[in-house]
C-alpha cells in the first residue's frame, strides 16, 4: 500500500524549488544523495531548488517522486500552480475498500482509474442512486442506504 505523508503535501503558493528543498531537508538528505536517488544530475537539482528551472521532464519527475516517496501528481500540482485538491479525488474500490476506513491513497489520485489490488474500476458515487461520495466515514450511501462496497466471495 502506498502511504502519503501529509507533511509531504505541497503548500499553497510554494514553488517547485521550495517544495523540493523542504522535502529534502525534512528527510535530512543532501542534494547529492537526492540527485543520485532520483537519477538526475546534481546541477539539475541545484537549478530546480534555486528556481532557475521551472519544468521537469517525465524521467526527472518520476525519479524525484520515487526518491522523495511522493506521487508524481504532487510535483505536477506544484509546477502548474494548482492545489493538491485538484489532483486528489474521492474515489474507492467497491471490492477492496472497507467502508468507514481511510481508502488506499493511490485510489484518490486523479489519474487512477482502476484498483491496483484487484483491477476493479474505481467509483466516486453510489452504485444505485449515483449520489457523489462526500465522505469516507460512511459505509452506506446517505441518500438511498445502499452499501458502497461489495461483499467479497
Coordinates of C-alpha atoms in Angstrom, one line a residue:
X1 CA 0.0 0.0 0.0
X2 CA 1.3 3.5 -0.9
X3 CA 1.1 5.8 2.2
X4 CA 1.1 9.5 1.6
X5 CA 2.5 11.5 4.5
X6 CA 0.5 14.7 4.9
X7 CA 3.8 16.7 5.6
X8 CA 4.8 15.9 2.0
X9 CA 1.8 17.7 0.6
X10 CA 2.7 20.9 -1.3
X11 CA 1.7 24.1 0.4
X12 CA -0.3 26.8 -1.4
X13 CA 1.9 29.2 -3.4
X14 CA 5.0 27.0 -2.8
X15 CA 7.4 26.9 -5.8
X16 CA 8.8 23.7 -7.1
X17 CA 12.2 24.7 -5.7
X18 CA 10.9 25.5 -2.2
X19 CA 8.9 22.3 -2.2
X20 CA 11.8 20.1 -3.2
X21 CA 14.1 21.8 -0.7
X22 CA 11.6 21.4 2.1
X23 CA 11.1 17.7 1.4
X24 CA 14.9 17.1 1.0
X25 CA 15.7 18.9 4.3
X26 CA 12.9 17.1 6.2
X27 CA 14.2 13.8 5.0
X28 CA 17.7 15.0 6.2
X29 CA 19.4 14.1 2.9
X30 CA 22.0 16.1 0.9
X31 CA 21.4 17.4 -2.6
X32 CA 24.0 14.8 -3.8
X33 CA 22.1 11.9 -2.2
X34 CA 18.8 13.1 -3.6
X35 CA 20.2 13.6 -7.1
X36 CA 21.7 10.1 -7.1
X37 CA 18.5 8.5 -5.7
X38 CA 16.4 10.3 -8.4
X39 CA 18.8 9.5 -11.2
X40 CA 19.4 13.2 -12.1
X41 CA 22.5 15.4 -12.2
X42 CA 23.4 17.4 -9.1
X43 CA 23.4 20.6 -11.1
X44 CA 19.9 19.9 -12.3
X45 CA 18.7 19.5 -8.7
X46 CA 20.5 22.7 -7.7
X47 CA 18.9 24.7 -10.5
X48 CA 15.5 23.3 -9.5
X49 CA 15.9 24.3 -5.9
X50 CA 17.2 27.8 -6.8
X51 CA 14.2 28.3 -9.1
X52 CA 16.2 28.5 -12.3
X53 CA 14.3 25.6 -13.8
X54 CA 10.5 25.5 -13.8
X55 CA 9.8 22.5 -16.0
X56 CA 10.5 18.8 -15.4
X57 CA 10.7 16.0 -17.9
X58 CA 8.9 12.8 -17.2
X59 CA 12.1 10.9 -16.2
X60 CA 13.0 13.6 -13.7
X61 CA 9.5 13.8 -12.2
X62 CA 9.4 10.0 -11.8
X63 CA 12.9 9.9 -10.3
X64 CA 12.1 12.7 -7.8
X65 CA 8.7 11.2 -6.9
X66 CA 10.3 7.8 -6.1
X67 CA 13.3 9.3 -4.3
X68 CA 11.0 11.5 -2.1
X69 CA 8.2 8.9 -1.8
X70 CA 5.6 11.2 -3.2
X71 CA 3.1 10.9 -6.1
X72 CA 4.1 12.5 -9.3
X73 CA 0.8 14.4 -9.2
X74 CA 2.2 16.4 -6.3
X75 CA 5.0 17.6 -8.5
X76 CA 2.6 18.3 -11.3
X77 CA 0.4 20.4 -9.0
X78 CA 3.3 22.5 -7.8
X79 CA 4.6 23.0 -11.3
X80 CA 1.1 24.1 -12.6
X81 CA 0.4 26.2 -9.6
X82 CA -2.7 24.1 -8.6
X83 CA -3.7 22.9 -5.2
X84 CA -3.4 19.2 -4.3
X85 CA -7.2 19.0 -4.0
X86 CA -7.2 19.4 -7.8
X87 CA -5.2 16.1 -8.2
X88 CA -6.9 14.2 -5.4
X89 CA -10.4 12.8 -5.9
X90 CA -12.8 10.9 -3.6
X91 CA -12.9 7.5 -5.2
X92 CA -12.8 4.0 -4.0
X93 CA -12.6 0.3 -5.0
X94 CA -16.0 -1.3 -4.3
X95 CA -14.3 -4.7 -3.7
X96 CA -11.3 -3.8 -1.6
X97 CA -12.4 -0.7 0.4
X98 CA -13.8 -1.3 3.8
X99 CA -16.4 1.4 4.3
X100 CA -15.7 3.9 7.1
X101 CA -12.0 3.5 6.8
X102 CA -9.3 5.6 5.1
X103 CA -9.0 4.5 1.4
X104 CA -5.8 3.5 -0.2
X105 CA -4.2 6.8 -1.1
X106 CA -3.4 5.7 -4.7
X107 CA -7.1 5.4 -5.4
X108 CA -7.6 9.1 -4.7
X109 CA -5.1 10.3 -7.3
X110 CA -6.7 11.9 -10.4
X111 CA -5.1 9.6 -12.9
X112 CA -6.1 6.4 -11.0
X113 CA -8.9 4.7 -12.8
X114 CA -8.6 1.1 -11.6
X115 CA -7.7 -0.6 -8.3
X116 CA -4.1 -1.8 -8.3
X117 CA -5.0 -4.7 -6.0
X118 CA -7.9 -6.3 -7.8
X119 CA -8.3 -4.4 -11.1
X120 CA -11.9 -3.1 -10.4
X121 CA -13.0 0.2 -11.8
X122 CA -12.7 2.9 -9.1
X123 CA -16.0 4.6 -8.2
X124 CA -16.8 8.1 -6.9
X125 CA -20.5 7.7 -6.3
X126 CA -23.2 5.3 -5.1
X127 CA -23.7 2.5 -7.5
X128 CA -27.5 2.6 -7.1
X129 CA -28.5 6.3 -7.0
X130 CA -25.3 7.9 -8.4
X131 CA -25.1 10.3 -5.4
X132 CA -21.4 11.5 -5.2
X133 CA -19.3 10.2 -2.3
X134 CA -19.0 13.0 0.1
X135 CA -17.0 11.3 2.9
X136 CA -15.0 8.2 3.5
X137 CA -16.5 8.0 7.0
X138 CA -19.7 6.2 5.9
X139 CA -20.3 2.6 4.9
X140 CA -23.7 3.3 3.3
X141 CA -25.0 6.0 0.9
X142 CA -26.8 8.7 3.0
X143 CA -29.2 9.2 0.1
X144 CA -30.5 5.7 -0.5
X145 CA -28.9 3.4 2.1
X146 CA -27.0 1.2 -0.4
X147 CA -23.7 -0.2 0.9
X148 CA -20.7 1.4 -1.0
X149 CA -18.8 -1.9 -1.1
X150 CA -19.5 -5.3 -2.5
X151 CA -19.0 -8.4 -0.3
X152 CA -16.0 -10.5 -1.3
X153 CA -16.8 -14.0 -2.3

